[in-house]
Short mmCIF file of C-alpha atoms in Angstrom, two decimals:
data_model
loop_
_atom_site.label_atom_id
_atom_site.label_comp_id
_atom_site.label_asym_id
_atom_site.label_seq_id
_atom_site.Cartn_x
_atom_site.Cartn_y
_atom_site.Cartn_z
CA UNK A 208 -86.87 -13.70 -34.96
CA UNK A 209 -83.00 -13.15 -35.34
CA UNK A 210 -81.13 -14.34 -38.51
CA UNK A 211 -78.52 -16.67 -37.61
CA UNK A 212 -76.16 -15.86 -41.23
CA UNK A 213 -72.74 -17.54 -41.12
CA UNK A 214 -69.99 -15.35 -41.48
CA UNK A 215 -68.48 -15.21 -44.72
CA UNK A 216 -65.31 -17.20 -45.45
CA UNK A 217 -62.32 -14.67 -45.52
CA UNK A 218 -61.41 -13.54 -49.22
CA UNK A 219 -58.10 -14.99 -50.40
CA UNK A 220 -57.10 -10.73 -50.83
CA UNK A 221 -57.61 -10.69 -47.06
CA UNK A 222 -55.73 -13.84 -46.28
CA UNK A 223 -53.13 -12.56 -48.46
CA UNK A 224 -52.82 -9.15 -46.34
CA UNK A 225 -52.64 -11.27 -42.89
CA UNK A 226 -50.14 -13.69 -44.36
CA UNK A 227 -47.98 -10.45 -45.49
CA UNK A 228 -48.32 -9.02 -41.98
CA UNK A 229 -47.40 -11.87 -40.36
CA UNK A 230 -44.45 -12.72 -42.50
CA UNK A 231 -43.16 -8.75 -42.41
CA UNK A 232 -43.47 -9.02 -37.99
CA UNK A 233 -41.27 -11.90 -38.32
CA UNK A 234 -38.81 -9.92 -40.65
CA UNK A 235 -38.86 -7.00 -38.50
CA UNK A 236 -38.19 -9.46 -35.24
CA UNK A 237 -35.11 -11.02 -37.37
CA UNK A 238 -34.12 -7.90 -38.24
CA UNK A 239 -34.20 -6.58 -34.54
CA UNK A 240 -32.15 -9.34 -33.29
CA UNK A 241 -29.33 -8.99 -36.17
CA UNK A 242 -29.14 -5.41 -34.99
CA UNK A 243 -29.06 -6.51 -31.07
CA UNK A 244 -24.86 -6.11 -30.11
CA UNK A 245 -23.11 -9.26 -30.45
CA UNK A 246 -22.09 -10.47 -27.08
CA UNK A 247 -18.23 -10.15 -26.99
CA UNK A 248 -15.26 -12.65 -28.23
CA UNK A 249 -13.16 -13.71 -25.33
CA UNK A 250 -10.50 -12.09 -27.02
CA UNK A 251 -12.59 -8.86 -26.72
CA UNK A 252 -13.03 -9.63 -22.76
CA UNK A 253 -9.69 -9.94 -22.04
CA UNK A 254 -8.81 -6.72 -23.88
CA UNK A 255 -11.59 -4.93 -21.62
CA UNK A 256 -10.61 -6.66 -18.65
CA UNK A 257 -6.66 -5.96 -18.87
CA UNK A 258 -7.65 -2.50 -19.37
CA UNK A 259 -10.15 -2.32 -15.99
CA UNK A 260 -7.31 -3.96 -14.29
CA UNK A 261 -5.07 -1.14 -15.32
CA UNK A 262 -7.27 1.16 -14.25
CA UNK A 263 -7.38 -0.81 -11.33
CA UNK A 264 -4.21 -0.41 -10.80
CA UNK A 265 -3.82 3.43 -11.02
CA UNK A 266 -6.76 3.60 -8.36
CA UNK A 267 -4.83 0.70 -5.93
CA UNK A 268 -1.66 3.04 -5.88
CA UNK A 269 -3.39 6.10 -5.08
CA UNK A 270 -5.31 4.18 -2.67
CA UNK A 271 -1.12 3.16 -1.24
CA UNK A 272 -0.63 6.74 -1.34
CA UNK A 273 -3.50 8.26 0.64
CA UNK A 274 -2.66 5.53 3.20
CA UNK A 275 0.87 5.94 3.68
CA UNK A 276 -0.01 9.81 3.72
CA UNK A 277 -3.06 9.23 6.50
CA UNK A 278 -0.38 7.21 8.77
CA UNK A 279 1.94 9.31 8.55
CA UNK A 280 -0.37 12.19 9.72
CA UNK A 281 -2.03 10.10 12.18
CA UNK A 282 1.66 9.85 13.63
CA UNK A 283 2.32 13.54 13.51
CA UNK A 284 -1.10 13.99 15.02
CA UNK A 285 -0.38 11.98 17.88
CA UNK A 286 3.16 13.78 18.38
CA UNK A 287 1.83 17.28 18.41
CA UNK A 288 -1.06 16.26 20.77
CA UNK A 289 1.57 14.77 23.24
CA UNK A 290 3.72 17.93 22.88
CA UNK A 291 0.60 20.41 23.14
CA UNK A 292 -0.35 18.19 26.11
CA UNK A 293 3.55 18.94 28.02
CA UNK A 294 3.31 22.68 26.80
CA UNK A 295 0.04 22.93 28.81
CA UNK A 296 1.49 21.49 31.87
CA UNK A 297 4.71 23.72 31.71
CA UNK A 298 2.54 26.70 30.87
CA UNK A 299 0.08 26.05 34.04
CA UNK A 300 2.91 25.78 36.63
CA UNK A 301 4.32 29.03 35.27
CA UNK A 302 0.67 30.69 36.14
CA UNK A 303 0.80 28.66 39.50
CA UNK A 304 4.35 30.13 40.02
CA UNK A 305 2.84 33.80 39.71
CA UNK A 306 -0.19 32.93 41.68
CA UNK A 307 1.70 32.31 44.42
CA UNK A 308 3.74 35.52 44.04
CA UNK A 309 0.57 37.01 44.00
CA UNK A 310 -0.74 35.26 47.35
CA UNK A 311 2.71 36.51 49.06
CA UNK A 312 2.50 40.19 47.94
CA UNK A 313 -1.50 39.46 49.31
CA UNK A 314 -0.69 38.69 52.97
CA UNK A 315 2.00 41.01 52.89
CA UNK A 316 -0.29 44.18 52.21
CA UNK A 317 -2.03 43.82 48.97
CA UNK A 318 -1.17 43.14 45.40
CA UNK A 319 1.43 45.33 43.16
CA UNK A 320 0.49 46.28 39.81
CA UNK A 321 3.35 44.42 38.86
CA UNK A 322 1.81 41.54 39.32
CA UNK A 323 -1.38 42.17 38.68
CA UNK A 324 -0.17 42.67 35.05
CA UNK A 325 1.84 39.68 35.60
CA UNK A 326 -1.40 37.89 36.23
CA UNK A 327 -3.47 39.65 33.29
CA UNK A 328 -5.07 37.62 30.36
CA UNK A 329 -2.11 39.44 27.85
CA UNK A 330 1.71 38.96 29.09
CA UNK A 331 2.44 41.24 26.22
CA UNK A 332 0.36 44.25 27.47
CA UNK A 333 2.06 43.63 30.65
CA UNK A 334 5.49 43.13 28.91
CA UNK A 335 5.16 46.78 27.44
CA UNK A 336 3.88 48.57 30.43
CA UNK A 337 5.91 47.27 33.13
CA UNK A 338 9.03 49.07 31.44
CA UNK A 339 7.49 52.07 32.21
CA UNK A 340 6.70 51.52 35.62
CA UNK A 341 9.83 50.21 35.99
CA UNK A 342 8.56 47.89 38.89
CA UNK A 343 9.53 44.30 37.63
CA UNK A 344 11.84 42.53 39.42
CA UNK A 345 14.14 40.29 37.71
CA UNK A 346 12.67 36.91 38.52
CA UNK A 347 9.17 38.58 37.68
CA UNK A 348 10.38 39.50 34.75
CA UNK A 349 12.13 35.87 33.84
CA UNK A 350 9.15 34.33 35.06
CA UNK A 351 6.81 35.94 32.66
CA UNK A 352 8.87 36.07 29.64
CA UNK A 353 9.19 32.49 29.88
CA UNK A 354 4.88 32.20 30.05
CA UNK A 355 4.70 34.23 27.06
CA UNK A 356 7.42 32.11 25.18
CA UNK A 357 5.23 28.56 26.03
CA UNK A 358 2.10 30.22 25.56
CA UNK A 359 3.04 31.20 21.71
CA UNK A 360 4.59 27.83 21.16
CA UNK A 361 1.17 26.21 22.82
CA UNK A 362 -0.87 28.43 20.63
CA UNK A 363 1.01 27.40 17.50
CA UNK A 364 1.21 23.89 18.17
CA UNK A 365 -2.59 23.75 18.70
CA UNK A 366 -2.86 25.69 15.41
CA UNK A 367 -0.57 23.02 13.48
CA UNK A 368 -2.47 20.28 15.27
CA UNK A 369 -5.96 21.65 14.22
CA UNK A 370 -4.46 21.73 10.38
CA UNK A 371 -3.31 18.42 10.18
CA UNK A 372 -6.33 17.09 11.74
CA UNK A 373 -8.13 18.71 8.91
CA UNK A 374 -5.95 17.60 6.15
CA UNK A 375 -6.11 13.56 8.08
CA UNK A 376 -9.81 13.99 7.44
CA UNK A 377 -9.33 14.94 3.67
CA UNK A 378 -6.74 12.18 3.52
CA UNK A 379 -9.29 10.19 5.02
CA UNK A 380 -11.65 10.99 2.70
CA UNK A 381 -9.48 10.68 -0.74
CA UNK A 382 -8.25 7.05 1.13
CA UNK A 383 -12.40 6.22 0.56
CA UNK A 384 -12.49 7.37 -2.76
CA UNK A 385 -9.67 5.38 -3.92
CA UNK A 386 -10.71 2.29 -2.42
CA UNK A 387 -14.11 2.98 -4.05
CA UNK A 388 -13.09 2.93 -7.37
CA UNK A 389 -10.93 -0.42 -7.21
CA UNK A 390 -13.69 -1.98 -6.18
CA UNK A 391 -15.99 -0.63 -8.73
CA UNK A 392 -13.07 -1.64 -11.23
CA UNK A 393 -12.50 -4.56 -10.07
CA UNK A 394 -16.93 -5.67 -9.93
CA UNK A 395 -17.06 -4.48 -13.80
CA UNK A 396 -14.26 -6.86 -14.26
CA UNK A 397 -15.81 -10.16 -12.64
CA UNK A 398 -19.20 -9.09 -14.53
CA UNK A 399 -16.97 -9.27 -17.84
CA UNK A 400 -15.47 -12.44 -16.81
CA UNK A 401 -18.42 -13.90 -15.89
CA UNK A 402 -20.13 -13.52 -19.62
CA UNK A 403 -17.70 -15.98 -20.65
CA UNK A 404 -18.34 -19.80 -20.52
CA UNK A 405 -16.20 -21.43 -17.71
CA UNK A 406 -14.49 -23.33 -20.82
CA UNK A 407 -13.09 -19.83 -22.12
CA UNK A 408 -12.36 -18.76 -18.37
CA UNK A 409 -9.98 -21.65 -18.37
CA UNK A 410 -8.34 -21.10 -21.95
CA UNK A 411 -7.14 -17.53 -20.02
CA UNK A 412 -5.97 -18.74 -16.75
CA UNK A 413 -3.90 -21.25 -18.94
CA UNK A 414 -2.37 -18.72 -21.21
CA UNK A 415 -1.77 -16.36 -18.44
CA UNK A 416 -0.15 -19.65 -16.67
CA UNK A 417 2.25 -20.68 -20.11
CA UNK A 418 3.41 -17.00 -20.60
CA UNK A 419 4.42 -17.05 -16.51
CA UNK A 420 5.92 -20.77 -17.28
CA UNK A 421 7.36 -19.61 -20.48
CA UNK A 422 9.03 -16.61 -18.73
CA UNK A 423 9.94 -18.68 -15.67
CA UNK A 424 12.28 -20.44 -18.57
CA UNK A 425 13.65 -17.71 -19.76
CA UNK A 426 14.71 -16.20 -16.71
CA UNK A 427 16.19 -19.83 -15.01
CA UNK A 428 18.37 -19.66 -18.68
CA UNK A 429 19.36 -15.95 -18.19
CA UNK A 430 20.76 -16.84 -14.67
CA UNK A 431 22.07 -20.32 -15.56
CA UNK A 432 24.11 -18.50 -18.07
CA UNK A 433 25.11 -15.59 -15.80
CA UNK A 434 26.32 -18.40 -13.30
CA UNK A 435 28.61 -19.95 -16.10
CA UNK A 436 30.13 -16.84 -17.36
CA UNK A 437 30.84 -15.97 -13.60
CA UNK A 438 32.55 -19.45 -12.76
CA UNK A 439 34.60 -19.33 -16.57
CA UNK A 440 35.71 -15.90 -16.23
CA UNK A 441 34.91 -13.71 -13.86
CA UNK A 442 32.94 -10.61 -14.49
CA UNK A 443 35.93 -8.36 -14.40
CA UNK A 444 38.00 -10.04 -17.16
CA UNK A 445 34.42 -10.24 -19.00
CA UNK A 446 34.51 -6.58 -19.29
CA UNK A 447 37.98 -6.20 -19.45
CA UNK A 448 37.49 -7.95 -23.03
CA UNK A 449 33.97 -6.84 -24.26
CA UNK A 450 34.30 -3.43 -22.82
CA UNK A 451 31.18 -3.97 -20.78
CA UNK A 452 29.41 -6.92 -19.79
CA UNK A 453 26.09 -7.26 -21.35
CA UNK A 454 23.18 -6.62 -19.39
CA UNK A 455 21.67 -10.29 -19.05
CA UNK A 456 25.04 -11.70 -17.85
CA UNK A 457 25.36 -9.26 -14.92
CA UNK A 458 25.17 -11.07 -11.44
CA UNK A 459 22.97 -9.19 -9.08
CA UNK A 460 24.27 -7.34 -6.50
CA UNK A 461 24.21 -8.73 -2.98
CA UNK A 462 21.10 -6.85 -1.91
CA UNK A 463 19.24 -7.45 -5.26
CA UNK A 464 20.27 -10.75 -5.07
CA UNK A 465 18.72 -10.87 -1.74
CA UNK A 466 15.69 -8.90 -2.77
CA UNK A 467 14.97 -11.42 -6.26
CA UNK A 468 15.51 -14.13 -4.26
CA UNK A 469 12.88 -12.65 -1.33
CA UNK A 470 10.29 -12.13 -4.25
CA UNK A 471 11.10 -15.47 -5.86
CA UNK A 472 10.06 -17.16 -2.46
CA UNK A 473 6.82 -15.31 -2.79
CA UNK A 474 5.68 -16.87 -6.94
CA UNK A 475 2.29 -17.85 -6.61
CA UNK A 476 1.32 -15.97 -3.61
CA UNK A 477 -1.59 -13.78 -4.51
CA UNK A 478 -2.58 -10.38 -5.86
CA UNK A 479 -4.65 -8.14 -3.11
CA UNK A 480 -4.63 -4.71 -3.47
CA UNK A 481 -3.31 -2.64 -1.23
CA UNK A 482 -1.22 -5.77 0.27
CA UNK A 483 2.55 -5.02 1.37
CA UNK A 484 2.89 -9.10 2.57
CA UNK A 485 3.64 -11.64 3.90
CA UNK A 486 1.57 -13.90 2.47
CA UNK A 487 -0.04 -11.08 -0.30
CA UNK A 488 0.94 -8.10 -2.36
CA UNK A 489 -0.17 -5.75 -4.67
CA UNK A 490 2.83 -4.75 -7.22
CA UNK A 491 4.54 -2.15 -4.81
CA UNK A 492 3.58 -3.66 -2.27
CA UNK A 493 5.85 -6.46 -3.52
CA UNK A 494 8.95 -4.91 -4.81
CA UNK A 495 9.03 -3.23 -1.31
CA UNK A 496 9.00 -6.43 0.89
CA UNK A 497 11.19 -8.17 -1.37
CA UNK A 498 14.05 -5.30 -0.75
CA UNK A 499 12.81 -4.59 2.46
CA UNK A 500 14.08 -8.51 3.30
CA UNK A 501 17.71 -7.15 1.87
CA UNK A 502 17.91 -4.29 4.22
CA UNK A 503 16.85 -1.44 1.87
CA UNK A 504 13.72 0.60 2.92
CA UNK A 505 11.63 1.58 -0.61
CA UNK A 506 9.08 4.10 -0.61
CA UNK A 507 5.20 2.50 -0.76
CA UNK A 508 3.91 3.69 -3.94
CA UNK A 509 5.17 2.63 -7.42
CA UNK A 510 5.41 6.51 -8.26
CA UNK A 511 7.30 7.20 -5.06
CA UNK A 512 9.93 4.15 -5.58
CA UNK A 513 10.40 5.52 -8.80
CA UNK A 514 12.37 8.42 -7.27
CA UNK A 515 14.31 5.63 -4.24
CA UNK A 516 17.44 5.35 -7.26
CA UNK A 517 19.19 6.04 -10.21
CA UNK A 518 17.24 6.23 -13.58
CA UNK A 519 18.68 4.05 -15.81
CA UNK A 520 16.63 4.84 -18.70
CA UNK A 521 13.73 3.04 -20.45
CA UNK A 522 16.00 0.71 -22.36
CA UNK A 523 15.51 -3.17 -20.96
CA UNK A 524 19.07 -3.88 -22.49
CA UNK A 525 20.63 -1.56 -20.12
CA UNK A 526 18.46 -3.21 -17.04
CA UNK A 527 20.28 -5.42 -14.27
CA UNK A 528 18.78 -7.94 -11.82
CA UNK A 529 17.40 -6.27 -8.63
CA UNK A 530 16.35 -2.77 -11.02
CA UNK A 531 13.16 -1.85 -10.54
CA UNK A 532 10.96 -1.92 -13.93
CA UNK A 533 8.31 1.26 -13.65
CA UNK A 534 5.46 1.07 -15.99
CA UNK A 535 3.05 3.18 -18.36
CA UNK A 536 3.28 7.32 -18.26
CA UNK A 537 1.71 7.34 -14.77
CA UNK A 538 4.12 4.97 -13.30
CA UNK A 539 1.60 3.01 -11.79
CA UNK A 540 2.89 -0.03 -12.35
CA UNK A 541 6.30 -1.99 -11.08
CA UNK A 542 8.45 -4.51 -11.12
CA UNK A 543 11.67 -6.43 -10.31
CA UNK A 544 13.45 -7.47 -13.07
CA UNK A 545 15.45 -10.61 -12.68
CA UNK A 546 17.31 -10.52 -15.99
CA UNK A 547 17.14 -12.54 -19.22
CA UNK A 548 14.80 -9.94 -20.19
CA UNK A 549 12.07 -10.97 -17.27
CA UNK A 550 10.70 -9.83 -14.32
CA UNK A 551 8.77 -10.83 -11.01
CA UNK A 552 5.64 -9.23 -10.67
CA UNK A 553 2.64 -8.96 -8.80
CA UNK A 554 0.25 -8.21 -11.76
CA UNK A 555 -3.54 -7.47 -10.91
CA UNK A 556 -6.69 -8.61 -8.77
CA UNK A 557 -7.12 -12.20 -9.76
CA UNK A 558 -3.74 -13.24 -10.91
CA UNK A 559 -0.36 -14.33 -8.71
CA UNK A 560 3.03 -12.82 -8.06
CA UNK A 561 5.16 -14.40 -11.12
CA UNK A 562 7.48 -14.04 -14.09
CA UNK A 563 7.12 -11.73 -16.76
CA UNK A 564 7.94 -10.21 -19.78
CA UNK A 565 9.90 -7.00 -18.85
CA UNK A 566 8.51 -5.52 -21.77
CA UNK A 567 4.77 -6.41 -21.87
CA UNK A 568 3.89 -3.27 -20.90
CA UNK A 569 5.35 0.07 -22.00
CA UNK A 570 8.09 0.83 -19.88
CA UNK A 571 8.29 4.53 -17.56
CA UNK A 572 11.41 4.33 -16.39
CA UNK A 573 14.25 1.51 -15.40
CA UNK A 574 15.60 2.40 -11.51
CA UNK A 575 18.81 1.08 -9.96
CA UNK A 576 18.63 0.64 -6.34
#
């Protein structure tokens, strides 16, 4: 018959050894989590996020770039087609034109070897030997140097077509790549802004919103004081005085008056890259409306409109209303400066065209237009 012998009681050692264990797991899970990465400050965010847009940015203006560059090649494309197309026509009635010669010398007792050179697969062969045989007429002769002239400039023109088709399809191809990357800039962006709680979202769309209301102030005083100086004096006995008038009482020219005031209609119209307007821009694509709306075709890319005027330096003090303000080494950045130290911008996915700081970011280059 089986014992039925209660187990023994645990020992207080042993209880003391599972106690210890249990205490040292929960250490070592404390200890875990202390190590875990904090999540990040919204501070921290921002910091990441400005720099994602930035690098947003340098992607968005090589995306401009590659598509200004594929539609201009799509154009030259389409032009060298047309003209290979006309060459081909001009170059098969010059073969009908000796086919018929042919057809005549035919009925009238067979063909010459004049023309049946003429009518060989190489006008040059027949070029060179019918000097020696001294048997070309002079309209043979005219006929066929004029079907070896087209038939170069057909062959070259389909060798120029062929190589920009090929260079379209890179184009095409770098276009793809460019618009790639925004977007995979622009996703790790949202996934940053979307750790924060919608409380700290809106603490950074109201900062952003004072510092384009504070600058909005700024500028409106720059020009309210420009206006008075005008009216009191006149900008010419201003600088017959001071020397030189100083840069934030300037009046704009009458083209970059009519560009600032083209980009002023446009505050609070949205950033999408890639945009050239009406109703959305990217930064570029902004400063180029605006002066395209004054008469004054710019360039698409931030890089290339750096190059549309006179460098003026990197010195805000020097800048005047309608200059265009060209940021970070790269130059992928502009804006228009409207003076007071301000400009109008279109800034980054997310935010509006509006006032700025001139000087928030580090300044490339200050071009007069």
């Amino acid at each position: 018959m089986a014992s039925h012998r209660r187990p023994k009681p645990a020992g207080r050692a042993r209880v003391s050894i599972m106690t210890a264990a249990a205490a040292a797991a929960v250490a070592l899970s404390a200890q875990s989590g202390a190590h875990a990465d904090p999540a990040p400050t919204k501070d921290q965010v921002k910091e990441q996020v400005d720099q994602l847009n930035e690098q947003a940015e340098v992607a968005t203006e090589q995306f401009n770039g590659a598509q200004a560059k594929q539609q201009e090649l799509q154009k030259q494309v389409g032009d060298l087609q047309d003209r290979v197309a006309r060459q081909q026509s001009q170059v098969t009635d010059l073969q009908g034109g000796l086919a018929e010669i042919a057809a005549e010398q035919y009925r009238n007792g067979g063909i010459s070897p004049t023309v049946q050179l003429m009518l060989s697969s190489s006008p040059d062969n027949f070029l060179t030997q019918a000097g020696s045989l001294n048997q070309v007429g002079d309209s043979q002769s005219s006929a066929l140097k004029e079907l070896q002239a087209q038939q170069r400039k057909l062959d070259q023109d389909k060798s120029e077509a062929q190589g920009k088709l090929a260079e379209l399809d890179s184009t095409t191809q770098q276009l793809k790549a460019s618009k790639d990357e925004v977007q995979g800039k622009l996703a790790k962006a949202t996934e940053l802004l979307n750790t924060l709680t919608e409380q700290e979202r809106q603490a950074l769309r109201a900062a952003e919103a004072k510092s384009a209301a504070d600058a909005k102030a700024q500028a409106d005083a720059a020009k309210a004081n420009t206006d008075r100086a005008s009216r009191d004096s006149g900008r010419s006995s201003l600088s017959a005085s001071t020397g030189s008038a100083p840069a934030s009482s300037v009046p704009a020219s009458g083209r970059a008056a009519a560009a600032i005031a083209a980009a002023e209609s446009k505050l609070g119209s949205p950033y999408v890259y890639g945009a050239t307007g009406p109703s959305s821009f990217d930064c570029s694509g902004l400063t180029g409306w605006a002066y395209a709306q004054a008469g004054v075709t710019l360039p698409r890319t931030s890089q290339a409109q750096a190059s549309a005027g006179t460098r003026i330096g990197t010195n805000i003090a020097n800048a005047q209303p309608g200059d265009l303000i060209i940021y970070y080494s790269g130059m992928t950045h502009v804006g228009l400066y409207v003076g007071g130290g301000q400009i109008i911008h279109a800034p980054h996915t997310g935010a509006v065209v509006r006032y700025e700081s001139a000087t928030v970011m580090p300044i490339a280059a200050i071009v007069r237009i």
